Every structure is written in structure tokens, then in C-alpha cells.
Amino acid sequence: MDRLDNTVRPYAWGSTTAIPKLLGTDPTGEPQAEMWMGAHPGAPSRTARGTLVDVIEAAPERELGEQAVARFGPRLPFLLKILAAGAPLSLQVHPDLAQAKEGYEDEERRGIPVDAGHRNYKDANHKPELICALTEFDGLCGFRTPAEAADLLDGLGVDSLKPYVDLLHAQPEEAALREVLTAVLTADREEMARTVHEAAAACARLGGDFAPYADIAHHYPGDPGVIAAMLLNHVRLQPGEALFLGAGIPHAYLSGLGVEIMANSDNVLRCGLTPKHVDVPELLRIVRFEAGGPGVLRPEASPDGEEVYETPIDEFRLSRYVLPEGAASHDLTRATPQILLCTAGTVRAGEHELTPGQSVFVPAGERTEVSGNGTLFRATVIV
């Protein structure tokens, strides 16, 4: 079992206080957006044996287990994060596995450098995600029904939004959502900026259900993504609740602290709320134009105290243990690799005592007992 030393990424949207508060450290005044735990080559966790990439490459079957290597190859297939949003992240979708492979191979054939700003597919993998709230956590997830979106837009009283309201009422669900999103993202930029400014002022004046969009517009003035965001469900997670973001589901994180786990990929198609490249045709090919609720997940408890966040993904499995003081230890030995993360209290994992924000990597099959008085998240895979 290896204690992990993890990198904090200073993305501009990150909170300046949430991760330091969790870790019990002083804020630096700079944003601290994500703490990465895993073997992503961009910022692999460090151990006493070298980076986690080095450790796994030296003996993949010993570290990951034969079944995981046979299923996913000689790499850790997930990345675990603590995510702290102080401002809205970009509105985005992720491809499914077939789309990712097709897009990656196409861009490779065309000789687009992997680090090019207009490249869509950095790798050939999909990027399903799960975010579990540690504090109240605001986000956008999936499309509202066309009628709900039309009512929200119409409620602003902005004349230039009337054509979108009419489209949402006139077309069947999929066509209505597709046509309006396409129209928003392809509109004249200056005209759309004026519409966004007028809509933002109305959101600020009206408050209530409109308030989240006023805040988004404050961070991204004039961005067409502000109107696109109003097509989506706004959701506020309470601590312990989660969202699963599957392929093609438009989403954005707005504010809060959470534990995030994802398949190891960098493939993102952006819809707005970003200065980065937005490839509208490719985006429209990937988005699933289906209305529905955000699908808030609550963990399912097992008899041994493990609370599992069920998802249809094999690359990761996230669960947690809320350990009361004086309770018996739990045997977490498993034939697959694990990362254990403490988020509250004090937890002992093997010989390591973990406080909030501290984590360990557990090789496949290594005997693992945990105890203490706190909350422990467990990340592994399904084989």
C-alpha cells in the first residue's frame, strides 16, 4: 500500500479556499481547482517507489491484477479527483467509446497535433464521469423538456429569444433541442452577445430560478453558452448525492466541492462558457438530444457498511464508508487496484493514518483493513 502525494491543478475556475480548508492548509490566494489521484500522465500521483505510472509500468499484473490488465490493459483505467469549483466550468459533452476511437483515428490521419488548440480527441477513450458532493454542489446536467426550456426563456421577456421559444414549442423534442442549440451556437456573435447581455440583466432582476444563469453570465459575459445553459436542468446536490455524466449528456459544474471519478481520458467537446475551441458540427454529432431529469444518485448501502454509487461503467466503481468511532474494522481486500481517500475525520488504512485529503494506492489482492472515525471513499474497477 502506497501513500500518495498528489498534484493540485490551478485552473482559473478553481476555488481559492475549498481545497485548503479540506486539507487544513493556508490558502495561497491562487485558485486550487482539482487534486488528481491516479496514474494520468499529465500529473501522476507520487509514491515512495516513484510515480504511480512508474510503479504500474514496472509490474502491471502485480499492481493491477491479472483480470484488470486483461480487461483494460496495463494501466489504471480511472482518475480520482477532489474538485473545487469557484466559478462555472465550460459547458461540455463527452463522446462514447466508438465515437472517441473514430474521432481520434480521423484526427491522427489528418496529422493534427495532439496539443493543437483545435484538436477534439486527445486519445481513443471515452470519458464517463461521476461527481459526488462533499458540500452543496451546483451543476447543469441534461436537457430540460422543450416546454420547460421555452417557459424559462420566455420568462425573460427578451424579444430576440422569441424565435427560440417558438422553435421549442413547434418541433418534436429531439428536433426542437437540436435546432435551438444549433441556432444559439451559430448565431452572429455580436447579435448573440447583445441577447446574452439583455438576458443576463433580466436573470439578475428576476432571481429565483434565473439566478444561476445570472451568475454564469457574470463569469462569461456575452458568451452564447449562457443561453445554451438555460436549455439544461439546474441541479443542487446535497453532501453525499452524486451525478453520473454519461456519453453525449451536456453538463457543467457551477460551484462546490466534490469527489470526482472518471475514465482516464481527456476527450471534451465544448458547447460554450470557455475561451477554448468550440467545434459546433462535431459537438452536434456527439450530443444526445434527449430531455430528462438530472438523475441524482444516492448511494446504495450494503450489509458491511459500504455505500456504492451504482453506474453502468466498468472502468470505475466509487463507494464510501462512513465510519463511526469504535466500530469494527472493515476488510477491503479486493482482486483489483484501489485508491482510498479520506474526506472527513481520521481513518486508518493498513499502516497509514489518513486525514482529510490524504489517500493511498492499494495494489490488487493486498490485504487491506480500514477503521477509524471518519469518511473514506473507495475507487476501484469492475472486472
mmCIF file of C-alpha atoms in Angstrom:
data_model
loop_
_atom_site.group_PDB
_atom_site.id
_atom_site.type_symbol
_atom_site.label_atom_id
_atom_site.label_comp_id
_atom_site.label_asym_id
_atom_site.label_seq_id
_atom_site.Cartn_x
_atom_site.Cartn_y
_atom_site.Cartn_z
ATOM 1 C CA MET A 1 0.000 0.000 0.000
ATOM 2 C CA ASP A 2 1.438 3.354 -1.059
ATOM 3 C CA ARG A 3 0.681 6.748 0.418
ATOM 4 C CA LEU A 4 0.005 9.168 -2.440
ATOM 5 C CA ASP A 5 1.456 12.625 -2.897
ATOM 6 C CA ASN A 6 -0.926 14.361 -5.294
ATOM 7 C CA THR A 7 -0.792 17.383 -7.589
ATOM 8 C CA VAL A 8 -3.294 20.238 -7.271
ATOM 9 C CA ARG A 9 -4.164 21.815 -10.623
ATOM 10 C CA PRO A 10 -4.568 25.639 -10.554
ATOM 11 C CA TYR A 11 -7.243 26.081 -13.223
ATOM 12 C CA ALA A 12 -8.738 29.580 -13.292
ATOM 13 C CA TRP A 13 -12.233 28.383 -12.308
ATOM 14 C CA GLY A 14 -10.990 26.765 -9.098
ATOM 15 C CA SER A 15 -11.919 27.878 -5.606
ATOM 16 C CA THR A 16 -9.167 29.647 -3.671
ATOM 17 C CA THR A 17 -10.333 28.238 -0.326
ATOM 18 C CA ALA A 18 -12.207 24.914 -0.598
ATOM 19 C CA ILE A 19 -9.274 22.517 -1.053
ATOM 20 C CA PRO A 20 -7.065 24.319 1.511
ATOM 21 C CA LYS A 21 -9.960 24.141 4.006
ATOM 22 C CA LEU A 22 -10.307 20.386 3.410
ATOM 23 C CA LEU A 23 -6.559 19.833 3.772
ATOM 24 C CA GLY A 24 -6.206 22.151 6.763
ATOM 25 C CA THR A 25 -3.676 24.347 4.951
ATOM 26 C CA ASP A 26 -3.486 28.088 4.389
ATOM 27 C CA PRO A 27 -4.910 29.448 1.123
ATOM 28 C CA THR A 28 -2.308 30.818 -1.263
ATOM 29 C CA GLY A 29 -4.651 33.300 -2.894
ATOM 30 C CA GLU A 30 -4.423 31.332 -6.140
ATOM 31 C CA PRO A 31 -7.183 29.022 -7.460
ATOM 32 C CA GLN A 32 -6.890 25.364 -6.471
ATOM 33 C CA ALA A 33 -9.269 23.537 -8.789
ATOM 34 C CA GLU A 34 -8.507 19.803 -8.787
ATOM 35 C CA MET A 35 -6.373 17.379 -6.827
ATOM 36 C CA TRP A 36 -5.543 14.377 -9.034
ATOM 37 C CA MET A 37 -5.149 10.862 -7.647
ATOM 38 C CA GLY A 38 -4.085 8.219 -10.129
ATOM 39 C CA ALA A 39 -1.724 7.479 -12.994
ATOM 40 C CA HIS A 40 -2.733 10.115 -15.534
ATOM 41 C CA PRO A 41 0.480 11.054 -17.386
ATOM 42 C CA GLY A 42 -0.352 14.753 -17.046
ATOM 43 C CA ALA A 43 0.045 14.711 -13.250
ATOM 44 C CA PRO A 44 0.567 11.204 -11.827
ATOM 45 C CA SER A 45 0.456 10.662 -8.088
ATOM 46 C CA ARG A 46 3.845 10.194 -6.472
ATOM 47 C CA THR A 47 4.802 7.364 -4.106
ATOM 48 C CA ALA A 48 7.946 6.275 -2.278
ATOM 49 C CA ARG A 49 8.503 3.871 -5.210
ATOM 50 C CA GLY A 50 8.259 6.576 -7.897
ATOM 51 C CA THR A 51 5.251 7.968 -9.742
ATOM 52 C CA LEU A 52 2.213 5.732 -9.893
ATOM 53 C CA VAL A 53 2.804 5.487 -13.654
ATOM 54 C CA ASP A 54 6.296 4.113 -12.986
ATOM 55 C CA VAL A 55 5.031 1.711 -10.319
ATOM 56 C CA ILE A 56 2.359 0.247 -12.602
ATOM 57 C CA GLU A 57 4.595 0.068 -15.677
ATOM 58 C CA ALA A 58 7.210 -1.880 -13.702
ATOM 59 C CA ALA A 59 4.787 -4.702 -12.825
ATOM 60 C CA PRO A 60 1.249 -4.154 -14.203
ATOM 61 C CA GLU A 61 -0.202 -7.559 -13.279
ATOM 62 C CA ARG A 62 1.158 -7.364 -9.730
ATOM 63 C CA GLU A 63 -0.196 -3.848 -9.172
ATOM 64 C CA LEU A 64 -3.464 -4.054 -11.113
ATOM 65 C CA GLY A 65 -4.260 -7.771 -11.039
ATOM 66 C CA GLU A 66 -4.491 -10.167 -13.959
ATOM 67 C CA GLN A 67 -8.205 -9.591 -14.525
ATOM 68 C CA ALA A 68 -7.915 -5.804 -14.683
ATOM 69 C CA VAL A 69 -4.966 -5.980 -17.072
ATOM 70 C CA ALA A 70 -6.847 -8.426 -19.301
ATOM 71 C CA ARG A 71 -9.926 -6.157 -19.283
ATOM 72 C CA PHE A 72 -8.376 -2.677 -19.518
ATOM 73 C CA GLY A 73 -4.730 -3.154 -20.445
ATOM 74 C CA PRO A 74 -1.627 -2.389 -18.343
ATOM 75 C CA ARG A 75 -2.878 0.945 -16.995
ATOM 76 C CA LEU A 76 -5.081 2.269 -14.223
ATOM 77 C CA PRO A 77 -8.348 2.932 -16.101
ATOM 78 C CA PHE A 78 -9.697 5.682 -13.824
ATOM 79 C CA LEU A 79 -8.672 9.040 -12.401
ATOM 80 C CA LEU A 80 -9.928 10.136 -8.976
ATOM 81 C CA LYS A 81 -10.118 13.833 -8.098
ATOM 82 C CA ILE A 82 -11.134 16.307 -5.463
ATOM 83 C CA LEU A 83 -12.799 19.078 -7.493
ATOM 84 C CA ALA A 84 -13.396 22.583 -6.136
ATOM 85 C CA ALA A 85 -15.396 24.868 -8.426
ATOM 86 C CA GLY A 86 -15.313 28.553 -7.528
ATOM 87 C CA ALA A 87 -16.687 29.570 -10.933
ATOM 88 C CA PRO A 88 -18.579 27.707 -13.678
ATOM 89 C CA LEU A 89 -16.640 25.202 -15.784
ATOM 90 C CA SER A 90 -17.156 25.007 -19.541
ATOM 91 C CA LEU A 91 -20.424 23.574 -20.847
ATOM 92 C CA GLN A 92 -19.374 20.262 -22.396
ATOM 93 C CA VAL A 93 -20.126 16.721 -23.545
ATOM 94 C CA HIS A 94 -18.010 13.585 -23.861
ATOM 95 C CA PRO A 95 -18.035 11.004 -26.685
ATOM 96 C CA ASP A 96 -18.856 7.329 -26.295
ATOM 97 C CA LEU A 97 -16.121 4.765 -26.893
ATOM 98 C CA ALA A 98 -16.872 4.232 -30.599
ATOM 99 C CA GLN A 99 -17.053 7.978 -31.254
ATOM 100 C CA ALA A 100 -13.783 8.566 -29.405
ATOM 101 C CA LYS A 101 -11.957 5.892 -31.394
ATOM 102 C CA GLU A 102 -13.362 7.189 -34.686
ATOM 103 C CA GLY A 103 -12.572 10.819 -33.876
ATOM 104 C CA TYR A 104 -9.070 10.065 -32.620
ATOM 105 C CA GLU A 105 -8.169 7.968 -35.663
ATOM 106 C CA ASP A 106 -9.551 10.634 -38.015
ATOM 107 C CA GLU A 107 -7.502 13.416 -36.416
ATOM 108 C CA GLU A 108 -4.410 11.204 -36.388
ATOM 109 C CA ARG A 109 -4.850 10.541 -40.135
ATOM 110 C CA ARG A 110 -5.192 14.269 -40.760
ATOM 111 C CA GLY A 111 -1.988 14.938 -38.837
ATOM 112 C CA ILE A 112 -3.492 17.307 -36.266
ATOM 113 C CA PRO A 113 -1.009 17.625 -33.371
ATOM 114 C CA VAL A 114 -2.372 16.216 -30.106
ATOM 115 C CA ASP A 115 -1.654 19.514 -28.352
ATOM 116 C CA ALA A 116 -3.301 21.659 -31.061
ATOM 117 C CA GLY A 117 -5.944 24.019 -29.711
ATOM 118 C CA HIS A 118 -8.494 22.888 -32.288
ATOM 119 C CA ARG A 119 -7.964 19.155 -31.674
ATOM 120 C CA ASN A 120 -11.063 17.442 -30.239
ATOM 121 C CA TYR A 121 -9.780 13.950 -29.440
ATOM 122 C CA LYS A 122 -6.637 13.636 -27.335
ATOM 123 C CA ASP A 123 -6.999 9.858 -27.053
ATOM 124 C CA ALA A 124 -9.208 6.963 -28.176
ATOM 125 C CA ASN A 125 -11.097 6.500 -24.902
ATOM 126 C CA HIS A 126 -14.479 7.617 -23.601
ATOM 127 C CA LYS A 127 -14.805 9.850 -20.516
ATOM 128 C CA PRO A 128 -17.816 8.995 -18.377
ATOM 129 C CA GLU A 129 -17.739 10.838 -15.041
ATOM 130 C CA LEU A 130 -19.297 10.693 -11.578
ATOM 131 C CA ILE A 131 -19.286 13.672 -9.219
ATOM 132 C CA CYS A 132 -20.197 13.182 -5.535
ATOM 133 C CA ALA A 133 -20.841 16.304 -3.469
ATOM 134 C CA LEU A 134 -18.864 16.989 -0.297
ATOM 135 C CA THR A 135 -20.594 20.354 0.137
ATOM 136 C CA GLU A 136 -23.674 21.770 -1.565
ATOM 137 C CA PHE A 137 -22.775 21.457 -5.237
ATOM 138 C CA ASP A 138 -24.450 23.252 -8.127
ATOM 139 C CA GLY A 139 -24.380 21.994 -11.694
ATOM 140 C CA LEU A 140 -26.171 21.659 -15.001
ATOM 141 C CA CYS A 141 -26.993 18.198 -16.320
ATOM 142 C CA GLY A 142 -29.044 17.064 -19.319
ATOM 143 C CA PHE A 143 -31.745 18.836 -21.287
ATOM 144 C CA ARG A 144 -34.936 20.228 -19.857
ATOM 145 C CA THR A 145 -38.061 19.344 -21.825
ATOM 146 C CA PRO A 146 -38.596 21.773 -24.705
ATOM 147 C CA ALA A 147 -41.687 23.149 -22.926
ATOM 148 C CA GLU A 148 -39.717 23.831 -19.731
ATOM 149 C CA ALA A 149 -36.877 25.456 -21.668
ATOM 150 C CA ALA A 150 -39.359 27.577 -23.634
ATOM 151 C CA ASP A 151 -41.034 28.769 -20.429
ATOM 152 C CA LEU A 152 -37.679 29.739 -18.904
ATOM 153 C CA LEU A 153 -36.541 31.668 -21.972
ATOM 154 C CA ASP A 154 -39.947 33.285 -22.462
ATOM 155 C CA GLY A 155 -39.965 34.411 -18.837
ATOM 156 C CA LEU A 156 -37.029 36.722 -19.522
ATOM 157 C CA GLY A 157 -39.077 38.951 -21.796
ATOM 158 C CA VAL A 158 -36.226 39.307 -24.294
ATOM 159 C CA ASP A 159 -37.557 39.831 -27.824
ATOM 160 C CA SER A 160 -34.541 38.271 -29.570
ATOM 161 C CA LEU A 161 -35.202 34.994 -27.712
ATOM 162 C CA LYS A 162 -38.747 34.673 -29.118
ATOM 163 C CA PRO A 163 -37.663 32.666 -32.211
ATOM 164 C CA TYR A 164 -36.062 30.063 -29.919
ATOM 165 C CA VAL A 165 -39.208 29.901 -27.805
ATOM 166 C CA ASP A 166 -41.286 29.341 -30.948
ATOM 167 C CA LEU A 167 -38.946 26.572 -32.162
ATOM 168 C CA LEU A 168 -39.146 24.817 -28.806
ATOM 169 C CA HIS A 169 -42.948 24.823 -28.991
ATOM 170 C CA ALA A 170 -43.235 23.899 -32.676
ATOM 171 C CA GLN A 171 -40.901 20.918 -33.069
ATOM 172 C CA PRO A 172 -40.784 17.388 -31.610
ATOM 173 C CA GLU A 173 -38.400 17.020 -28.674
ATOM 174 C CA GLU A 174 -35.190 15.951 -30.397
ATOM 175 C CA ALA A 175 -35.608 18.338 -33.338
ATOM 176 C CA ALA A 176 -36.540 21.256 -31.064
ATOM 177 C CA LEU A 177 -33.478 20.847 -28.822
ATOM 178 C CA ARG A 178 -31.145 20.272 -31.769
ATOM 179 C CA GLU A 179 -32.415 23.267 -33.766
ATOM 180 C CA VAL A 180 -32.282 25.684 -30.860
ATOM 181 C CA LEU A 181 -28.809 24.649 -29.683
ATOM 182 C CA THR A 182 -27.562 24.856 -33.277
ATOM 183 C CA ALA A 183 -29.116 28.290 -33.735
ATOM 184 C CA VAL A 184 -27.609 29.616 -30.492
ATOM 185 C CA LEU A 185 -24.097 28.380 -31.270
ATOM 186 C CA THR A 186 -24.098 29.520 -34.915
ATOM 187 C CA ALA A 187 -25.747 32.922 -34.468
ATOM 188 C CA ASP A 188 -23.895 36.130 -35.304
ATOM 189 C CA ARG A 189 -21.537 36.657 -32.362
ATOM 190 C CA GLU A 190 -22.264 40.358 -31.908
ATOM 191 C CA GLU A 191 -26.025 39.881 -32.063
ATOM 192 C CA MET A 192 -25.834 36.940 -29.677
ATOM 193 C CA ALA A 193 -23.660 38.932 -27.263
ATOM 194 C CA ARG A 194 -26.352 41.624 -27.141
ATOM 195 C CA THR A 195 -29.004 38.978 -26.497
ATOM 196 C CA VAL A 196 -26.913 37.438 -23.711
ATOM 197 C CA HIS A 197 -26.348 40.815 -22.041
ATOM 198 C CA GLU A 198 -30.080 41.545 -22.119
ATOM 199 C CA ALA A 199 -30.917 38.054 -20.857
ATOM 200 C CA ALA A 200 -28.320 38.330 -18.083
ATOM 201 C CA ALA A 201 -29.807 41.606 -16.863
ATOM 202 C CA ALA A 202 -33.258 40.002 -16.788
ATOM 203 C CA CYS A 203 -31.913 36.963 -14.890
ATOM 204 C CA ALA A 204 -30.309 39.217 -12.283
ATOM 205 C CA ARG A 205 -33.511 41.230 -11.899
ATOM 206 C CA LEU A 206 -35.822 38.216 -11.646
ATOM 207 C CA GLY A 207 -33.686 35.991 -9.388
ATOM 208 C CA GLY A 208 -35.114 32.651 -8.240
ATOM 209 C CA ASP A 209 -34.810 30.021 -10.974
ATOM 210 C CA PHE A 210 -32.981 32.585 -13.113
ATOM 211 C CA ALA A 211 -30.258 33.351 -10.548
ATOM 212 C CA PRO A 212 -27.803 30.597 -11.600
ATOM 213 C CA TYR A 213 -27.761 31.942 -15.151
ATOM 214 C CA ALA A 214 -27.098 35.493 -13.948
ATOM 215 C CA ASP A 215 -24.018 34.147 -12.156
ATOM 216 C CA ILE A 216 -22.904 32.206 -15.255
ATOM 217 C CA ALA A 217 -23.273 35.362 -17.358
ATOM 218 C CA HIS A 218 -21.247 37.329 -14.797
ATOM 219 C CA HIS A 219 -18.314 34.979 -15.380
ATOM 220 C CA TYR A 220 -18.843 34.656 -19.154
ATOM 221 C CA PRO A 221 -20.379 37.954 -20.374
ATOM 222 C CA GLY A 222 -21.763 37.745 -23.888
ATOM 223 C CA ASP A 223 -20.994 34.012 -24.255
ATOM 224 C CA PRO A 224 -23.665 32.084 -26.244
ATOM 225 C CA GLY A 225 -23.162 29.264 -23.743
ATOM 226 C CA VAL A 226 -25.256 31.300 -21.301
ATOM 227 C CA ILE A 227 -28.350 30.753 -23.463
ATOM 228 C CA ALA A 228 -27.361 27.134 -24.165
ATOM 229 C CA ALA A 229 -27.103 26.606 -20.397
ATOM 230 C CA MET A 230 -30.747 27.625 -19.993
ATOM 231 C CA LEU A 231 -31.743 24.581 -22.044
ATOM 232 C CA LEU A 232 -30.320 22.349 -19.295
ATOM 233 C CA ASN A 233 -31.529 21.184 -15.897
ATOM 234 C CA HIS A 234 -30.099 23.078 -12.952
ATOM 235 C CA VAL A 235 -29.394 20.768 -10.015
ATOM 236 C CA ARG A 236 -28.165 21.381 -6.475
ATOM 237 C CA LEU A 237 -26.624 18.323 -4.857
ATOM 238 C CA GLN A 238 -26.544 17.881 -1.102
ATOM 239 C CA PRO A 239 -23.463 16.272 0.508
ATOM 240 C CA GLY A 240 -23.381 12.571 -0.371
ATOM 241 C CA GLU A 241 -25.516 12.957 -3.510
ATOM 242 C CA ALA A 242 -23.978 12.403 -6.930
ATOM 243 C CA LEU A 243 -24.437 12.843 -10.672
ATOM 244 C CA PHE A 244 -23.368 10.406 -13.372
ATOM 245 C CA LEU A 245 -22.415 12.068 -16.669
ATOM 246 C CA GLY A 246 -22.600 9.555 -19.491
ATOM 247 C CA ALA A 247 -21.681 9.997 -23.154
ATOM 248 C CA GLY A 248 -23.455 12.783 -25.021
ATOM 249 C CA ILE A 249 -25.007 14.391 -21.922
ATOM 250 C CA PRO A 250 -24.357 18.164 -21.850
ATOM 251 C CA HIS A 251 -23.263 19.322 -18.422
ATOM 252 C CA ALA A 252 -21.304 21.898 -16.450
ATOM 253 C CA TYR A 253 -20.203 22.213 -12.835
ATOM 254 C CA LEU A 254 -21.024 25.614 -11.339
ATOM 255 C CA SER A 255 -19.839 25.692 -7.720
ATOM 256 C CA GLY A 256 -18.979 23.468 -4.786
ATOM 257 C CA LEU A 257 -16.570 20.788 -3.563
ATOM 258 C CA GLY A 258 -16.842 17.167 -4.605
ATOM 259 C CA VAL A 259 -15.119 13.857 -5.253
ATOM 260 C CA GLU A 260 -15.000 13.113 -8.978
ATOM 261 C CA ILE A 261 -14.057 9.894 -10.730
ATOM 262 C CA MET A 262 -13.759 9.363 -14.473
ATOM 263 C CA ALA A 263 -12.404 7.038 -17.096
ATOM 264 C CA ASN A 264 -8.844 8.008 -17.991
ATOM 265 C CA SER A 265 -9.404 10.318 -20.962
ATOM 266 C CA ASP A 266 -9.070 13.972 -21.976
ATOM 267 C CA ASN A 267 -11.795 13.982 -24.646
ATOM 268 C CA VAL A 268 -14.065 17.019 -24.270
ATOM 269 C CA LEU A 269 -16.400 18.688 -26.801
ATOM 270 C CA ARG A 270 -17.276 22.178 -25.577
ATOM 271 C CA CYS A 271 -20.599 23.993 -26.036
ATOM 272 C CA GLY A 272 -19.620 27.334 -24.512
ATOM 273 C CA LEU A 273 -18.597 29.151 -21.314
ATOM 274 C CA THR A 274 -14.993 28.934 -22.434
ATOM 275 C CA PRO A 275 -12.400 30.804 -24.482
ATOM 276 C CA LYS A 276 -11.295 27.430 -25.893
ATOM 277 C CA HIS A 277 -12.178 25.921 -29.268
ATOM 278 C CA VAL A 278 -15.854 25.043 -29.907
ATOM 279 C CA ASP A 279 -16.315 22.671 -32.863
ATOM 280 C CA VAL A 280 -20.044 23.063 -33.460
ATOM 281 C CA PRO A 281 -20.504 20.359 -36.148
ATOM 282 C CA GLU A 282 -18.620 17.742 -34.132
ATOM 283 C CA LEU A 283 -20.390 18.793 -30.945
ATOM 284 C CA LEU A 284 -23.790 18.340 -32.598
ATOM 285 C CA ARG A 285 -22.743 14.864 -33.748
ATOM 286 C CA ILE A 286 -21.942 13.849 -30.158
ATOM 287 C CA VAL A 287 -24.762 15.462 -28.154
ATOM 288 C CA ARG A 288 -27.736 13.282 -27.245
ATOM 289 C CA PHE A 289 -30.803 15.461 -27.738
ATOM 290 C CA GLU A 290 -32.951 13.760 -25.127
ATOM 291 C CA ALA A 291 -34.816 15.547 -22.346
ATOM 292 C CA GLY A 292 -34.935 14.122 -18.858
ATOM 293 C CA GLY A 293 -34.180 14.828 -15.223
ATOM 294 C CA PRO A 294 -30.581 15.080 -13.996
ATOM 295 C CA GLY A 295 -30.819 11.686 -12.295
ATOM 296 C CA VAL A 296 -29.436 12.438 -8.830
ATOM 297 C CA LEU A 297 -27.737 9.349 -7.371
ATOM 298 C CA ARG A 298 -27.761 8.356 -3.730
ATOM 299 C CA PRO A 299 -25.527 5.542 -2.517
ATOM 300 C CA GLU A 300 -26.904 2.047 -2.026
ATOM 301 C CA ALA A 301 -25.830 0.595 1.316
ATOM 302 C CA SER A 302 -24.609 -2.985 1.632
ATOM 303 C CA PRO A 303 -24.696 -5.051 4.856
ATOM 304 C CA ASP A 304 -20.991 -4.463 5.520
ATOM 305 C CA GLY A 305 -21.429 -0.668 5.553
ATOM 306 C CA GLU A 306 -20.165 0.061 2.053
ATOM 307 C CA GLU A 307 -22.283 2.667 0.243
ATOM 308 C CA VAL A 308 -21.983 2.213 -3.525
ATOM 309 C CA TYR A 309 -22.732 4.740 -6.270
ATOM 310 C CA GLU A 310 -24.072 2.457 -8.988
ATOM 311 C CA THR A 311 -23.192 3.342 -12.587
ATOM 312 C CA PRO A 312 -23.191 1.408 -15.905
ATOM 313 C CA ILE A 313 -19.396 1.792 -16.207
ATOM 314 C CA ASP A 314 -16.726 -0.853 -15.589
ATOM 315 C CA GLU A 315 -13.688 1.476 -15.677
ATOM 316 C CA PHE A 316 -14.562 2.797 -12.246
ATOM 317 C CA ARG A 317 -16.587 1.962 -9.173
ATOM 318 C CA LEU A 318 -16.968 4.574 -6.416
ATOM 319 C CA SER A 319 -18.186 3.865 -2.910
ATOM 320 C CA ARG A 320 -17.774 5.293 0.573
ATOM 321 C CA TYR A 321 -17.625 4.203 4.173
ATOM 322 C CA VAL A 322 -18.874 6.452 6.956
ATOM 323 C CA LEU A 323 -17.006 5.007 9.907
ATOM 324 C CA PRO A 324 -18.335 5.682 13.407
ATOM 325 C CA GLU A 325 -15.967 5.843 16.359
ATOM 326 C CA GLY A 326 -15.341 2.457 17.954
ATOM 327 C CA ALA A 327 -16.788 0.422 15.069
ATOM 328 C CA ALA A 328 -15.126 -2.803 13.950
ATOM 329 C CA SER A 329 -12.604 -2.624 11.129
ATOM 330 C CA HIS A 330 -13.638 -3.379 7.542
ATOM 331 C CA ASP A 331 -11.800 -5.774 5.265
ATOM 332 C CA LEU A 332 -11.442 -4.046 1.876
ATOM 333 C CA THR A 333 -9.166 -6.635 0.281
ATOM 334 C CA ARG A 334 -10.022 -6.872 -3.415
ATOM 335 C CA ALA A 335 -8.547 -8.513 -6.525
ATOM 336 C CA THR A 336 -8.487 -5.154 -8.323
ATOM 337 C CA PRO A 337 -6.471 -1.945 -7.709
ATOM 338 C CA GLN A 338 -7.900 0.617 -5.306
ATOM 339 C CA ILE A 339 -7.404 4.213 -4.265
ATOM 340 C CA LEU A 340 -8.685 5.069 -0.790
ATOM 341 C CA LEU A 341 -9.362 8.732 0.011
ATOM 342 C CA CYS A 342 -10.251 10.223 3.398
ATOM 343 C CA THR A 343 -12.580 13.247 3.254
ATOM 344 C CA ALA A 344 -13.523 13.671 6.944
ATOM 345 C CA GLY A 345 -12.208 12.658 10.353
ATOM 346 C CA THR A 346 -9.326 10.221 10.696
ATOM 347 C CA VAL A 347 -9.176 6.813 9.037
ATOM 348 C CA ARG A 348 -6.534 4.110 9.351
ATOM 349 C CA ALA A 349 -5.865 2.123 6.180
ATOM 350 C CA GLY A 350 -3.368 -0.616 6.869
ATOM 351 C CA GLU A 351 -0.368 1.105 8.435
ATOM 352 C CA HIS A 352 -1.351 4.555 7.148
ATOM 353 C CA GLU A 353 -3.347 7.104 9.124
ATOM 354 C CA LEU A 354 -5.315 9.324 6.752
ATOM 355 C CA THR A 355 -6.753 12.766 7.412
ATOM 356 C CA PRO A 356 -8.959 14.755 5.005
ATOM 357 C CA GLY A 357 -7.473 14.931 1.511
ATOM 358 C CA GLN A 358 -4.954 12.132 2.091
ATOM 359 C CA SER A 359 -5.034 8.942 0.035
ATOM 360 C CA VAL A 360 -3.333 5.607 -0.632
ATOM 361 C CA PHE A 361 -2.982 3.269 -3.593
ATOM 362 C CA VAL A 362 -3.695 -0.381 -2.807
ATOM 363 C CA PRO A 363 -2.318 -2.970 -5.273
ATOM 364 C CA ALA A 364 -4.647 -5.757 -6.370
ATOM 365 C CA GLY A 365 -5.033 -8.506 -3.797
ATOM 366 C CA GLU A 366 -3.193 -6.718 -0.980
ATOM 367 C CA ARG A 367 -4.803 -7.320 2.393
ATOM 368 C CA THR A 368 -6.491 -4.087 3.415
ATOM 369 C CA GLU A 369 -8.301 -3.255 6.647
ATOM 370 C CA VAL A 370 -9.710 0.162 7.482
ATOM 371 C CA SER A 371 -11.006 1.615 10.729
ATOM 372 C CA GLY A 372 -11.385 4.940 12.469
ATOM 373 C CA ASN A 373 -13.857 7.760 12.822
ATOM 374 C CA GLY A 374 -14.407 9.466 9.503
ATOM 375 C CA THR A 375 -15.402 9.154 5.852
ATOM 376 C CA LEU A 376 -13.454 7.092 3.338
ATOM 377 C CA PHE A 377 -14.057 6.970 -0.425
ATOM 378 C CA ARG A 378 -13.037 3.823 -2.272
ATOM 379 C CA ALA A 379 -12.258 3.872 -6.006
ATOM 380 C CA THR A 380 -11.690 0.667 -7.952
ATOM 381 C CA VAL A 381 -12.783 -1.106 -11.149
ATOM 382 C CA ILE A 382 -15.261 -3.815 -12.113
ATOM 383 C CA VAL A 383 -13.907 -6.915 -13.877
#
